[in-house]
Amino acid sequence: MNSSVRRNQSPLYETAWREFDLSAIASNYRTIRAAITPGTKIFACLKQDAYGCGAGTVAALLSDEGVDAFGVVSIADAVAVRKAAPRKPILMYPGIGPGAVDLVRDLDLTISISGEEDLRSWLATGASLKIFVKVDLGFWRAGIPPASLPRLMDLCASENNVTVEGLYAHLNEFADAGSSASAQVARLMPLLEEMKARGRLPETVMVSSSESLLHHPEFDMDAVDPGALLFGLTRSRAAHRPFPTRPALSAIKARIVALKACDDSVGAPPDLPGYRRAMRLAVLGIGWGHGVPRHIDSSASVLVRGRRAPIIPPIHLEHLRIDVTDIPEAALGDEVVLLGSSGADRITLPELAKAWNTDETGVGCGLRESLRRIDVASLSKPNQEEGE
Ligand SMILES: *Cc1c(COP(=O)(O)O)cnc(C)c1O
């Protein structure tokens, strides 16, 4: 078993940790697979350490599920995915440059090309290249402008060292402020026709990731590359094709590492919101060093023994204060819930995202490596051997 999610490891000695329900990822994958056009491939986007879930762990799991390929940005993620999935294609989204050519060869990576200059810099290495050409249909980000695509395809065709395996785009996330998804894909269609007519159409054309999978089934094409949707980080309300996905990140927890009734001998309470004389204060062993934002909504709370306790600012590198005056049963060492269930109450991912002034993906990708990952399946099977 890959170690990026620890199995059979009790969080007993941790002050804070995050829990993952990896079965959610397998289930989300199957839901997507069952819903998309038959024959459409799935490139699982595992960038940012698989949206915080652990790229190696997720790659092994999805490889077993039969995923067709992976997409990543960083070499670190590519290394983790290649180790877990020795034979699956790995598409590098724009990012790495020709300095990484040895790794590209050794790890058998497919690179993205976003323009002529980009291609020429790779050609200068003399290496054989497997490429996906990336086109910018209205995201104003990486990718070649559609008008320059035919010339780039001609250049690729004239180079013996280059195999164009695919052509792809990532549609914009500007909502009403940018071109609509349909307007963007419409920019691609005549180019595909032209390439087809000239025998230059690559095997894989791909434009759809989480948002358009939900709203535009007609964009499935040869392949799709969802990220957030696989990890249950997308809201599918009002979707044309609602995917009932579950979040893989199931809980964020921290222990009470200090607890006291603050009497007058510690001085007057700080003149800050939430502090008061004679309050009972608990300190949690989690802080912005673990990825909790430094500024969170003033109404934010945690669950202590099933009851809400307000968070008191400021948030420190390793510590977070809560007010447990009204929760006399709170005890030193208690597990406190920032995300997840406690007793009959529950803090959901959308609720936490709102309190943290971000969205679900922002929560998942914002947590830091120092916040240990725990596979919940290992917690319910305490006698499971490592590697089972
Ligand atoms: C991030 C990204 C994806 C996945 O996007 P989601 O919205 O998370 O599904 C797909 N393709 C590219 C090029 C990306 O950068």
PDB file of N, CA, C and O in Angstrom, residues 135 137 145-150 167 186-197 201:
ATOM      1  N   VAL A 135      -5.051  23.967 -26.512  1.00  0.00           N
ATOM      2  CA  VAL A 135      -5.578  25.140 -27.198  1.00  0.00           C
ATOM      3  C   VAL A 135      -6.384  25.982 -26.200  1.00  0.00           C
ATOM      4  O   VAL A 135      -7.038  25.445 -25.311  1.00  0.00           O
ATOM      5  N   LEU A 137      -9.402  28.175 -25.676  1.00  0.00           N
ATOM      6  CA  LEU A 137     -10.676  28.501 -26.332  1.00  0.00           C
ATOM      7  C   LEU A 137     -11.389  29.671 -25.676  1.00  0.00           C
ATOM      8  O   LEU A 137     -12.523  29.987 -26.012  1.00  0.00           O
ATOM      9  N   PRO A 145      -3.631  30.023 -29.186  1.00  0.00           N
ATOM     10  CA  PRO A 145      -4.872  30.601 -29.715  1.00  0.00           C
ATOM     11  C   PRO A 145      -5.358  29.770 -30.907  1.00  0.00           C
ATOM     12  O   PRO A 145      -4.534  29.311 -31.713  1.00  0.00           O
ATOM     13  N   PRO A 146      -6.658  29.588 -31.030  1.00  0.00           N
ATOM     14  CA  PRO A 146      -7.179  28.742 -32.121  1.00  0.00           C
ATOM     15  C   PRO A 146      -6.642  29.117 -33.497  1.00  0.00           C
ATOM     16  O   PRO A 146      -6.334  28.233 -34.307  1.00  0.00           O
ATOM     17  N   ALA A 147      -6.473  30.407 -33.751  1.00  0.00           N
ATOM     18  CA  ALA A 147      -6.032  30.832 -35.087  1.00  0.00           C
ATOM     19  C   ALA A 147      -4.635  30.315 -35.428  1.00  0.00           C
ATOM     20  O   ALA A 147      -4.289  30.158 -36.596  1.00  0.00           O
ATOM     21  N   SER A 148      -3.827  30.045 -34.392  1.00  0.00           N
ATOM     22  CA  SER A 148      -2.455  29.583 -34.646  1.00  0.00           C
ATOM     23  C   SER A 148      -2.326  28.064 -34.632  1.00  0.00           C
ATOM     24  O   SER A 148      -1.236  27.527 -34.865  1.00  0.00           O
ATOM     25  N   LEU A 149      -3.435  27.399 -34.339  1.00  0.00           N
ATOM     26  CA  LEU A 149      -3.369  25.934 -34.202  1.00  0.00           C
ATOM     27  C   LEU A 149      -2.961  25.215 -35.501  1.00  0.00           C
ATOM     28  O   LEU A 149      -2.082  24.349 -35.472  1.00  0.00           O
ATOM     29  N   PRO A 150      -3.577  25.564 -36.654  1.00  0.00           N
ATOM     30  CA  PRO A 150      -3.225  24.806 -37.872  1.00  0.00           C
ATOM     31  C   PRO A 150      -1.720  24.839 -38.174  1.00  0.00           C
ATOM     32  O   PRO A 150      -1.130  23.816 -38.530  1.00  0.00           O
ATOM     33  N   LEU A 167      -5.348  16.509 -28.475  1.00  0.00           N
ATOM     34  CA  LEU A 167      -5.592  17.939 -28.550  1.00  0.00           C
ATOM     35  C   LEU A 167      -6.600  18.227 -27.455  1.00  0.00           C
ATOM     36  O   LEU A 167      -7.611  17.529 -27.338  1.00  0.00           O
ATOM     37  N   ALA A 186     -17.379  25.958 -29.643  1.00  0.00           N
ATOM     38  CA  ALA A 186     -17.675  26.317 -31.039  1.00  0.00           C
ATOM     39  C   ALA A 186     -16.425  26.813 -31.766  1.00  0.00           C
ATOM     40  O   ALA A 186     -16.306  26.669 -32.981  1.00  0.00           O
ATOM     41  N   ARG A 187     -15.483  27.397 -31.019  1.00  0.00           N
ATOM     42  CA  ARG A 187     -14.230  27.857 -31.651  1.00  0.00           C
ATOM     43  C   ARG A 187     -13.366  26.680 -32.108  1.00  0.00           C
ATOM     44  O   ARG A 187     -12.508  26.823 -32.967  1.00  0.00           O
ATOM     45  N   LEU A 188     -13.599  25.531 -31.476  1.00  0.00           N
ATOM     46  CA  LEU A 188     -12.772  24.360 -31.785  1.00  0.00           C
ATOM     47  C   LEU A 188     -13.316  23.560 -32.976  1.00  0.00           C
ATOM     48  O   LEU A 188     -12.546  23.008 -33.763  1.00  0.00           O
ATOM     49  N   MET A 189     -14.649  23.522 -33.098  1.00  0.00           N
ATOM     50  CA  MET A 189     -15.254  22.582 -34.041  1.00  0.00           C
ATOM     51  C   MET A 189     -14.756  22.726 -35.486  1.00  0.00           C
ATOM     52  O   MET A 189     -14.400  21.729 -36.110  1.00  0.00           O
ATOM     53  N   PRO A 190     -14.705  23.953 -36.052  1.00  0.00           N
ATOM     54  CA  PRO A 190     -14.222  24.048 -37.439  1.00  0.00           C
ATOM     55  C   PRO A 190     -12.766  23.600 -37.589  1.00  0.00           C
ATOM     56  O   PRO A 190     -12.379  23.057 -38.635  1.00  0.00           O
ATOM     57  N   LEU A 191     -11.986  23.805 -36.517  1.00  0.00           N
ATOM     58  CA  LEU A 191     -10.583  23.382 -36.580  1.00  0.00           C
ATOM     59  C   LEU A 191     -10.487  21.857 -36.616  1.00  0.00           C
ATOM     60  O   LEU A 191      -9.651  21.285 -37.322  1.00  0.00           O
ATOM     61  N   LEU A 192     -11.370  21.208 -35.853  1.00  0.00           N
ATOM     62  CA  LEU A 192     -11.383  19.742 -35.877  1.00  0.00           C
ATOM     63  C   LEU A 192     -11.756  19.236 -37.268  1.00  0.00           C
ATOM     64  O   LEU A 192     -11.154  18.287 -37.786  1.00  0.00           O
ATOM     65  N   GLU A 193     -12.743  19.906 -37.865  1.00  0.00           N
ATOM     66  CA  GLU A 193     -13.167  19.526 -39.221  1.00  0.00           C
ATOM     67  C   GLU A 193     -11.997  19.637 -40.195  1.00  0.00           C
ATOM     68  O   GLU A 193     -11.744  18.750 -41.009  1.00  0.00           O
ATOM     69  N   GLU A 194     -11.284  20.747 -40.072  1.00  0.00           N
ATOM     70  CA  GLU A 194     -10.175  20.999 -40.985  1.00  0.00           C
ATOM     71  C   GLU A 194      -9.062  19.965 -40.789  1.00  0.00           C
ATOM     72  O   GLU A 194      -8.503  19.424 -41.747  1.00  0.00           O
ATOM     73  N   MET A 195      -8.769  19.670 -39.510  1.00  0.00           N
ATOM     74  CA  MET A 195      -7.719  18.677 -39.227  1.00  0.00           C
ATOM     75  C   MET A 195      -8.111  17.310 -39.759  1.00  0.00           C
ATOM     76  O   MET A 195      -7.293  16.579 -40.288  1.00  0.00           O
ATOM     77  N   LYS A 196      -9.394  17.012 -39.591  1.00  0.00           N
ATOM     78  CA  LYS A 196      -9.890  15.719 -40.061  1.00  0.00           C
ATOM     79  C   LYS A 196      -9.714  15.618 -41.577  1.00  0.00           C
ATOM     80  O   LYS A 196      -9.221  14.618 -42.094  1.00  0.00           O
ATOM     81  N   ALA A 197     -10.093  16.706 -42.260  1.00  0.00           N
ATOM     82  CA  ALA A 197     -10.002  16.727 -43.719  1.00  0.00           C
ATOM     83  C   ALA A 197      -8.561  16.530 -44.189  1.00  0.00           C
ATOM     84  O   ALA A 197      -8.308  15.942 -45.234  1.00  0.00           O
ATOM     85  N   LEU A 201      -6.113  14.863 -37.544  1.00  0.00           N
ATOM     86  CA  LEU A 201      -6.875  14.861 -36.298  1.00  0.00           C
ATOM     87  C   LEU A 201      -6.239  13.873 -35.314  1.00  0.00           C
ATOM     88  O   LEU A 201      -6.118  12.694 -35.605  1.00  0.00           O
TER      89      LEU A 201
END
